[in-house]
Coordinates of N, CA and C and ligand atoms in Angstrom, one line a residue:
X1 N 106.4 94.5 110.0 CA 105.9 95.9 110.4 C 107.2 96.7 110.1
X2 N 107.0 98.0 109.5 CA 108.0 98.9 109.3 C 108.9 99.2 110.5
X3 N 110.2 99.5 110.4 CA 110.8 99.9 111.4 C 110.4 101.1 112.0
X4 N 110.4 101.4 113.3 CA 109.8 102.7 113.9 C 110.7 103.8 113.6
X5 N 110.3 104.9 113.6 CA 111.2 106.2 113.7 C 111.7 106.5 115.0
X6 N 113.0 106.5 115.2 CA 113.5 106.6 116.5 C 114.7 107.7 116.6
X7 N 114.5 108.5 117.7 CA 115.5 109.5 118.1 C 116.0 109.1 119.4
X8 N 117.4 109.0 119.5 CA 118.0 108.9 120.8 C 118.3 110.1 121.5
X9 N 118.0 110.2 122.7 CA 118.2 111.5 123.5 C 119.3 111.2 124.6
X10 N 120.3 111.9 124.4 CA 121.4 111.5 125.3 C 121.9 112.8 126.1
X11 N 122.7 112.6 127.1 CA 123.2 113.7 128.0 C 123.5 113.2 129.3
X12 N 124.3 113.9 130.0 CA 124.5 113.4 131.5 C 123.3 113.5 132.4
X13 N 123.4 112.8 133.6 CA 122.4 112.9 134.5 C 122.0 114.4 134.8
X14 N 120.8 114.7 134.6 CA 120.3 116.1 135.1 C 120.6 117.1 133.9
X15 N 120.8 116.6 132.8 CA 121.1 117.5 131.7 C 119.7 118.0 131.1
X16 N 118.6 117.4 131.4 CA 117.3 117.8 131.0 C 116.7 117.0 130.0
X17 N 117.0 115.8 129.8 CA 116.5 114.9 128.9 C 114.9 114.6 129.1
X18 N 114.6 114.3 130.3 CA 113.2 113.9 130.6 C 112.4 115.1 130.3
X19 N 112.9 116.3 130.9 CA 112.0 117.6 130.8 C 111.7 118.0 129.4
X20 N 112.7 117.8 128.5 CA 112.4 118.3 127.1 C 111.7 117.2 126.3
X21 N 111.9 116.1 126.6 CA 111.1 115.0 126.0 C 109.6 115.0 126.4
X22 N 109.4 115.4 127.6 CA 107.9 115.7 127.9 C 107.2 116.8 127.0
X23 N 108.1 117.9 126.7 CA 107.4 119.0 126.0 C 107.4 118.6 124.6
X24 N 108.4 117.8 124.2 CA 108.2 117.4 122.8 C 107.1 116.4 122.5
X25 N 106.7 115.5 123.5 CA 105.5 114.7 123.2 C 104.3 115.7 123.2
X26 N 104.2 116.6 124.0 CA 103.0 117.5 124.0 C 102.9 118.2 122.5
X27 N 104.0 118.7 122.1 CA 104.0 119.6 120.8 C 104.2 118.8 119.6
X28 N 104.7 117.7 119.6 CA 104.9 116.9 118.3 C 104.3 115.6 118.3
X29 N 103.7 115.1 119.4 CA 103.0 113.7 119.4 C 103.9 112.6 119.3
X30 N 105.1 112.7 119.9 CA 106.0 111.6 119.9 C 105.7 110.7 121.1
X31 N 106.1 109.4 121.2 CA 106.1 108.5 122.3 C 107.5 108.8 123.0
X32 N 107.4 109.0 124.3 CA 108.6 109.1 125.1 C 108.9 107.9 125.8
X33 N 110.1 107.2 125.6 CA 110.5 106.0 126.4 C 111.7 106.4 127.1
X34 N 111.8 106.5 128.5 CA 113.0 106.6 129.3 C 113.5 105.2 129.6
X35 N 114.7 105.0 129.2 CA 115.3 103.7 129.8 C 115.3 103.6 131.3
X36 N 115.7 104.8 131.8 CA 115.7 104.7 133.3 C 114.5 104.6 134.0
X37 N 113.4 105.0 133.4 CA 112.0 104.9 134.0 C 111.6 103.2 133.7
X38 N 111.9 103.0 132.7 CA 111.5 101.5 132.4 C 112.3 100.6 133.4
X39 N 113.6 100.9 133.7 CA 114.4 100.1 134.5 C 113.9 100.2 136.0
X40 N 113.5 101.4 136.4 CA 112.9 101.6 137.8 C 111.6 101.0 138.0
X41 N 110.8 100.9 136.9 CA 109.6 100.3 136.9 C 109.7 98.7 137.2
X42 N 110.6 98.2 136.3 CA 111.0 96.7 136.3 C 111.6 96.3 137.8
X43 N 112.4 97.4 138.3 CA 113.1 97.1 139.6 C 112.1 97.1 140.7
X44 N 110.9 97.4 140.5 CA 109.9 97.4 141.6 C 109.4 96.1 141.9
X45 N 109.6 95.1 140.9 CA 109.1 93.9 140.9 C 109.9 92.9 142.0
X46 N 109.1 92.0 142.6 CA 109.8 91.4 143.6 C 110.3 90.1 142.9
X47 N 111.3 90.2 141.9 CA 111.9 89.1 141.2 C 113.3 89.1 141.3
X48 N 114.1 88.1 140.9 CA 115.5 88.2 140.9 C 116.0 89.4 140.1
X49 N 115.4 89.4 138.9 CA 115.9 90.6 137.9 C 115.5 91.9 138.6
X50 N 114.4 92.1 139.2 CA 113.9 93.3 139.9 C 114.9 93.8 140.8
X51 N 115.4 92.8 141.6 CA 116.4 93.1 142.7 C 117.7 93.5 142.2
X52 N 118.0 92.8 141.1 CA 119.4 93.0 140.5 C 119.4 94.5 139.9
X53 N 118.4 94.9 139.2 CA 118.1 96.1 138.6 C 118.4 97.2 139.7
X54 N 117.6 97.1 140.8 CA 117.6 98.1 141.8 C 119.0 98.2 142.4
X55 N 119.8 97.2 142.6 CA 121.1 97.2 143.1 C 122.0 98.2 142.0
X56 N 121.9 97.8 140.8 CA 122.8 98.5 139.9 C 122.4 99.9 139.8
X57 N 121.0 100.3 139.8 CA 120.7 101.7 139.8 C 121.2 102.4 141.1
X58 N 121.1 101.8 142.3 CA 121.5 102.3 143.4 C 123.1 102.7 143.4
X59 N 123.9 101.8 142.6 CA 125.3 101.9 142.5 C 125.6 103.0 141.4
X60 N 124.7 103.4 140.6 CA 124.9 104.3 139.5 C 125.6 103.6 138.3
X61 N 125.6 102.3 138.2 CA 126.3 101.6 137.2 C 125.2 101.4 136.0
X62 N 125.7 100.7 134.9 CA 124.9 100.6 133.8 C 124.2 99.1 133.8
X63 N 123.1 98.8 133.4 CA 122.4 97.4 133.6 C 122.9 96.8 132.3
X64 N 122.9 95.5 132.3 CA 123.5 94.9 131.1 C 122.4 95.1 129.9
X65 N 123.1 95.3 128.8 CA 122.3 95.7 127.6 C 121.1 94.9 127.2
X66 N 121.2 93.6 127.3 CA 120.1 92.7 126.8 C 118.8 92.9 127.7
X67 N 119.0 93.4 128.9 CA 117.8 93.7 129.9 C 117.2 95.0 129.4
X68 N 117.9 96.0 129.2 CA 117.4 97.3 128.8 C 116.7 97.2 127.3
X69 N 117.4 96.6 126.5 CA 116.9 96.5 125.1 C 115.7 95.7 125.1
X70 N 115.6 94.7 125.8 CA 114.3 93.9 125.8 C 113.2 94.7 126.4
X71 N 113.4 95.6 127.5 CA 112.3 96.4 128.1 C 111.9 97.4 127.1
X72 N 112.9 98.1 126.2 CA 112.5 99.0 125.2 C 111.7 98.3 124.1
X73 N 112.2 97.2 123.7 CA 111.6 96.4 122.6 C 110.0 96.2 123.0
X74 N 109.8 95.7 124.2 CA 108.4 95.6 124.6 C 107.6 96.9 124.6
X75 N 108.3 97.8 125.1 CA 107.5 99.1 125.1 C 107.2 99.7 123.9
X76 N 108.2 99.6 122.9 CA 107.9 100.1 121.5 C 106.8 99.2 120.9
X77 N 106.8 98.0 121.1 CA 105.8 97.0 120.6 C 104.3 97.5 121.1
X78 N 104.3 97.9 122.4 CA 103.1 98.1 123.1 C 102.5 99.6 122.8
X79 N 103.4 100.5 122.3 CA 103.1 101.9 122.3 C 102.5 102.3 120.9
X80 N 101.6 103.3 120.9 CA 101.1 103.8 119.6 C 102.4 104.7 119.0
X81 N 102.5 104.6 117.8 CA 103.6 105.4 117.3 C 103.3 106.4 116.2
X82 N 102.6 107.3 116.6 CA 102.1 108.3 115.6 C 103.2 109.1 114.9
X83 N 104.3 109.6 115.6 CA 105.3 110.5 115.0 C 106.6 109.9 115.4
X84 N 106.7 108.9 116.1 CA 108.2 108.3 116.3 C 108.4 108.3 117.8
X85 N 109.5 107.7 118.1 CA 109.8 107.4 119.6 C 111.2 108.3 119.9
X86 N 111.0 108.9 121.1 CA 112.2 109.5 121.8 C 112.7 108.6 122.8
X87 N 113.9 108.0 122.5 CA 114.4 107.0 123.5 C 115.4 107.8 124.3
X88 N 115.0 108.0 125.6 CA 115.8 108.8 126.5 C 116.7 108.1 127.4
X89 N 118.0 108.5 127.4 CA 119.0 107.8 128.3 C 119.4 106.5 127.8
X90 N 119.5 106.3 126.4 CA 119.9 105.1 125.7 C 120.3 105.4 124.3
X91 N 121.4 104.9 123.9 CA 122.2 103.9 124.4 C 123.3 104.6 125.3
X92 N 123.6 104.0 126.6 CA 124.5 104.5 127.4 C 125.9 103.8 127.3
X93 N 125.9 102.8 126.5 CA 127.1 101.9 126.2 C 127.3 101.6 124.9
X94 N 128.4 101.4 124.3 CA 128.6 101.0 122.8 C 127.7 99.8 122.5
X95 N 127.8 98.8 123.3 CA 127.0 97.5 123.0 C 125.6 97.6 122.9
X96 N 125.1 98.6 123.8 CA 123.6 98.9 123.8 C 123.3 99.5 122.4
X97 N 124.1 100.3 121.9 CA 123.8 101.0 120.6 C 123.8 99.9 119.4
X98 N 124.7 99.0 119.4 CA 124.9 98.0 118.4 C 123.6 97.0 118.5
X99 N 123.3 96.5 119.7 CA 122.2 95.6 119.8 C 121.0 96.3 119.5
X100 N 120.7 97.6 119.8 CA 119.3 98.2 119.5 C 119.3 98.4 117.9
X101 N 120.5 99.1 117.3 CA 120.4 99.4 116.1 C 120.4 98.2 115.0
X102 N 121.0 97.2 115.4 CA 121.0 95.9 114.6 C 119.7 95.2 114.9
X103 N 119.1 95.2 116.0 CA 118.0 94.3 116.1 C 116.6 95.0 116.1
X104 N 116.5 96.4 116.4 CA 115.3 97.0 116.5 C 115.2 98.1 115.3
X105 N 115.9 99.1 115.4 CA 115.8 100.1 114.5 C 117.0 100.9 114.5
X106 N 117.4 101.7 113.4 CA 118.6 102.5 113.3 C 118.1 103.9 113.7
X107 N 118.6 104.5 114.7 CA 118.2 105.8 115.1 C 118.4 106.9 114.0
X108 N 117.3 107.8 113.7 CA 117.4 108.8 112.7 C 118.3 109.9 113.1
X109 N 118.3 110.3 114.2 CA 119.3 111.4 114.8 C 119.5 111.1 116.2
X110 N 120.6 111.6 116.8 CA 120.8 111.6 118.2 C 120.9 113.0 118.7
X111 N 120.2 113.3 119.8 CA 120.1 114.6 120.3 C 121.0 114.5 121.6
X112 N 122.0 115.3 121.6 CA 122.9 115.2 122.9 C 122.9 116.5 123.6
X113 N 122.3 116.4 124.9 CA 122.2 117.7 125.7 C 123.6 117.9 126.4
X114 N 124.3 118.9 126.0 CA 125.6 119.2 126.5 C 125.5 120.2 127.7
X115 N 125.8 119.6 128.9 CA 125.6 120.5 130.1 C 126.8 120.4 131.1
X116 N 127.2 121.3 131.8 CA 128.3 121.2 132.7 C 127.8 120.4 133.9
X117 N 128.9 119.6 134.3 CA 128.6 118.9 135.7 C 128.2 119.7 136.9
X118 N 128.7 121.0 136.9 CA 128.3 121.8 138.0 C 126.7 122.1 137.9
X119 N 126.3 122.4 136.7 CA 124.8 122.7 136.5 C 124.1 121.4 136.8
X120 N 124.5 120.3 136.2 CA 123.7 119.0 136.4 C 123.6 118.6 137.8
X121 N 124.7 118.9 138.6 CA 124.8 118.4 140.0 C 123.8 119.3 140.8
X122 N 123.7 120.7 140.6 CA 122.7 121.7 141.1 C 121.4 121.2 140.8
X123 N 121.1 120.7 139.6 CA 119.7 120.5 139.2 C 119.4 119.2 139.9
X124 N 120.1 118.2 139.9 CA 119.9 116.8 140.7 C 119.6 117.1 142.2
X125 N 120.5 117.8 142.7 CA 120.3 118.0 144.1 C 118.9 118.8 144.3
X126 N 118.7 119.7 143.4 CA 117.2 120.3 143.4 C 116.2 119.2 143.4
X127 N 116.3 118.4 142.5 CA 115.3 117.2 142.3 C 115.3 116.4 143.5
X128 N 116.4 116.2 144.2 CA 116.5 115.4 145.3 C 115.8 116.1 146.5
X129 N 115.6 117.3 146.5 CA 115.0 118.0 147.6 C 113.5 118.1 147.4
X130 N 112.9 117.6 146.3 CA 111.5 117.7 145.9 C 110.8 116.4 145.8
X131 N 109.5 116.5 145.4 CA 108.7 115.3 145.3 C 109.3 114.2 144.3
X132 N 110.1 114.7 143.3 CA 110.6 113.7 142.3 C 111.9 113.0 142.7
X133 N 112.3 113.2 144.0 CA 113.6 112.6 144.5 C 113.6 111.1 144.2
X134 N 114.9 110.7 143.9 CA 115.3 109.3 143.6 C 116.2 108.7 144.5
X135 N 116.2 107.5 144.6 CA 117.3 106.8 145.4 C 118.8 107.1 145.0
X136 N 118.9 107.4 143.7 CA 120.3 107.7 143.2 C 120.6 109.1 142.9
X137 N 119.8 110.0 143.6 CA 120.1 111.4 143.5 C 120.7 111.8 144.9
X138 N 121.6 111.1 145.3 CA 122.4 111.5 146.5 C 123.8 111.8 145.9
X139 N 124.6 112.8 146.7 CA 125.8 113.4 146.1 C 126.8 112.3 145.6
X140 N 126.9 111.2 146.6 CA 127.8 110.1 146.1 C 127.5 109.3 144.9
X141 N 126.2 108.9 144.7 CA 125.9 108.3 143.7 C 125.8 109.3 142.3
X142 N 125.4 110.5 142.5 CA 125.5 111.5 141.4 C 126.9 111.5 140.9
X143 N 127.9 111.5 141.7 CA 129.3 111.7 141.3 C 129.8 110.5 140.5
X144 N 129.3 109.2 141.0 CA 129.6 108.0 140.3 C 129.0 108.1 139.0
X145 N 127.6 108.5 138.8 CA 126.9 108.6 137.6 C 127.7 109.6 136.6
X146 N 128.3 110.5 137.2 CA 129.0 111.4 136.4 C 130.2 110.8 135.7
X147 N 130.9 109.9 136.6 CA 132.0 109.2 136.1 C 131.7 108.2 135.0
X148 N 130.6 107.4 135.3 CA 130.1 106.5 134.3 C 129.8 107.2 133.0
X149 N 129.2 108.3 133.2 CA 128.7 109.2 131.9 C 130.1 109.4 131.2
X150 N 131.1 110.0 131.9 CA 132.4 110.3 131.0 C 133.0 109.1 130.5
X151 N 133.2 108.0 131.1 CA 133.9 106.8 130.9 C 133.1 106.0 129.8
X152 N 131.7 105.9 129.9 CA 131.0 104.8 129.1 C 130.1 105.4 128.2
X153 N 129.4 106.6 128.7 CA 128.4 107.2 127.7 C 128.8 108.1 126.7
X154 N 129.9 108.8 127.1 CA 130.5 109.8 126.0 C 131.0 109.3 124.9
X155 N 131.7 108.1 125.1 CA 132.4 107.4 123.7 C 131.1 107.2 122.9
X156 N 129.9 106.9 123.2 CA 128.8 106.6 122.3 C 128.4 107.8 121.7
X157 N 128.4 109.0 122.3 CA 128.0 110.3 121.7 C 129.1 110.6 120.7
X158 N 130.5 110.3 121.0 CA 131.4 110.6 120.1 C 131.3 109.7 118.8
X159 N 131.0 108.6 119.0 CA 130.9 107.8 117.7 C 129.7 108.2 116.8
X160 N 128.6 108.8 117.6 CA 127.5 109.4 116.6 C 128.0 110.5 116.1
X161 N 128.9 111.4 116.8 CA 129.2 112.6 116.2 C 130.1 112.3 115.0
X162 N 131.0 111.2 115.0 CA 131.8 110.9 113.8 C 131.0 110.4 112.7
X163 N 129.7 109.7 113.0 CA 129.1 109.2 111.7 C 128.0 110.3 111.3
X164 N 128.1 111.5 112.0 CA 127.2 112.7 111.4 C 125.8 112.6 112.0
X165 N 125.5 111.7 112.9 CA 124.0 111.8 113.2 C 123.8 112.6 114.5
X166 N 124.8 113.0 115.2 CA 124.7 113.7 116.5 C 124.4 115.2 116.4
X167 N 123.3 115.6 117.0 CA 122.9 117.0 117.0 C 123.3 117.6 118.5
X168 N 124.1 118.4 118.8 CA 124.5 118.8 120.2 C 123.7 120.2 120.4
X169 N 123.0 120.0 121.7 CA 122.3 121.2 122.2 C 122.9 121.8 123.4
X170 N 123.1 123.0 123.5 CA 123.7 123.6 124.8 C 122.5 123.6 125.8
X171 N 122.7 122.8 126.8 CA 121.6 122.5 127.7 C 121.9 123.2 129.1
X172 N 122.7 124.2 129.0 CA 122.9 125.0 130.3 C 122.0 126.1 130.7
X173 N 121.3 126.5 129.6 CA 120.3 127.7 129.9 C 119.1 127.2 130.7
X174 N 118.1 128.2 130.8 CA 116.9 127.9 131.5 C 116.1 127.0 130.6
X175 N 114.9 126.6 131.3 CA 114.1 125.5 130.6 C 113.6 126.0 129.4
X176 N 113.1 127.2 129.3 CA 112.5 127.6 128.1 C 113.5 127.9 126.9
X177 N 114.7 128.3 127.4 CA 115.7 128.6 126.4 C 116.2 127.4 125.8
X178 N 116.4 126.3 126.5 CA 116.8 125.0 126.1 C 115.8 124.4 125.2
X179 N 114.5 124.5 125.6 CA 113.5 123.8 124.8 C 113.3 124.6 123.5
X180 N 113.4 125.9 123.5 CA 113.2 126.6 122.2 C 114.3 126.1 121.2
X181 N 115.5 125.9 121.5 CA 116.4 125.3 120.6 C 116.0 123.9 120.2
X182 N 115.7 123.1 121.1 CA 115.2 121.7 120.8 C 113.9 121.6 119.8
X183 N 112.9 122.5 120.1 CA 111.7 122.5 119.2 C 112.1 122.9 117.8
X184 N 113.0 123.9 117.9 CA 113.4 124.5 116.4 C 114.2 123.2 115.6
X185 N 115.0 122.5 116.3 CA 115.6 121.4 115.6 C 114.5 120.5 114.9
X186 N 113.5 120.1 115.7 CA 112.5 119.3 115.2 C 111.8 119.8 114.0
X187 N 111.4 121.2 114.2 CA 110.8 121.8 113.2 C 111.6 121.8 111.9
X188 N 113.0 122.1 112.0 CA 113.9 122.1 110.8 C 114.0 120.6 110.2
X189 N 114.1 119.7 111.1 CA 114.1 118.3 110.5 C 113.0 117.9 109.8
X190 N 111.8 118.4 110.3 CA 110.5 118.1 109.5 C 110.6 118.7 108.1
X191 N 111.2 119.9 108.0 CA 111.1 120.6 106.8 C 112.0 120.1 105.8
X192 N 113.2 119.4 106.3 CA 114.2 118.9 105.4 C 113.8 117.5 104.9
X193 N 112.6 116.9 105.3 CA 112.2 115.7 104.9 C 111.8 115.5 103.5
Ligands
LIG201 P1 117.6 114.1 132.9 O1 116.4 113.4 132.5 O2 118.5 114.4 131.9 O3 118.3 113.4 134.0 P2 115.6 116.0 134.0 O4 114.9 116.4 132.8 O5 114.9 115.0 134.9 O6 117.1 115.5 133.7 O7 116.0 117.2 134.9 C1 116.6 117.1 136.2 C2 116.2 118.3 137.1 O8 116.5 119.5 136.5 C3 114.7 118.3 137.2 O9 114.3 118.7 138.5 C4 114.2 119.4 136.2 O10 113.0 120.0 136.6 C5 115.4 120.3 136.3 N1 115.8 121.0 134.9 C6 115.7 120.3 133.7 N2 116.0 121.3 132.8 C7 116.4 122.4 133.4 C8 116.9 123.7 132.9 N3 117.2 124.0 131.7 N4 117.1 124.6 134.0 C9 116.8 124.3 135.3 N5 116.4 123.1 135.7 C10 116.1 122.2 134.8
LIG202 O1 118.4 108.2 132.8 P1 118.2 107.9 134.1 O2 118.9 109.0 135.0 O3 116.8 107.9 134.5 O4 119.0 106.8 134.5 C1 119.0 106.2 135.9 C2 119.9 104.9 136.0 O5 119.3 103.9 135.1 C3 121.2 105.2 135.5 O6 122.1 105.7 136.5 C4 121.7 103.7 135.2 O7 121.9 103.1 136.5 C5 120.4 103.0 134.7 N1 120.4 103.0 133.3 C6 121.1 102.1 132.6 N2 121.1 102.0 131.1 C7 120.5 102.8 130.5 C8 119.7 104.0 131.1 C9 119.7 104.0 132.6 O8 121.6 101.2 133.3 N3 120.5 102.7 129.1
LIG203 MG1 115.7 111.3 133.0

């Protein structure tokens, strides 16, 4: 089977990755795979692995790469792939990038949502107050996730910036403003093929 077309969607917690991926699915027909959603789903299982994943997510830490890469590989295998995959919240560590790109597919581009921690914190606290509240959307875990983002995830973004594949989006604006930028990027990418 030919390698799938893959875009990595990166950015701190609350930067708007999931929100924009949903709209891209509707408009461009991509498949959206959120590493965090796949991990939360696996974490619901009453297995040793499920319990371990839940613990790590509650602590705001990164799940070992082989677990997340296996979940993504299975999801890619099972999904229809009309226009490509938006892999959201992955890779969050250098070894995840290597394992996926050597074993599954090389990402075509990396979309990085650049957002201030103040804005991300406000958005996550907003999410925590609503129906989509998550166990890790409490202020203590949010701040730990910010630290993990700076220490472990940002070096991945920097390495993609250096190799010329990273496209940075200013994600501080309102939902429609951010999505307008994102959709234009995909339109332009389509034209330059
Ligand atoms: P991520 O997947 O990057 O963690 P989400 O897309 O889940 O972030 O967004 C986190 C929260 O912020 C959600 O409640 C979402 O509705 C809200 N949100 C997303 N983008 C924006 C935006 N541009 N302006 C205001 N709120 C936003
Ligand atoms: O992207 P999202 O905010 O849904 O991720 C939630 C949590 O899932 C992260 O804080 C982290 O604990 C875990 N995760 C991970 N490795 C990834 C993506 C998410 O360990 N690549
Ligand atoms: Mg998300």
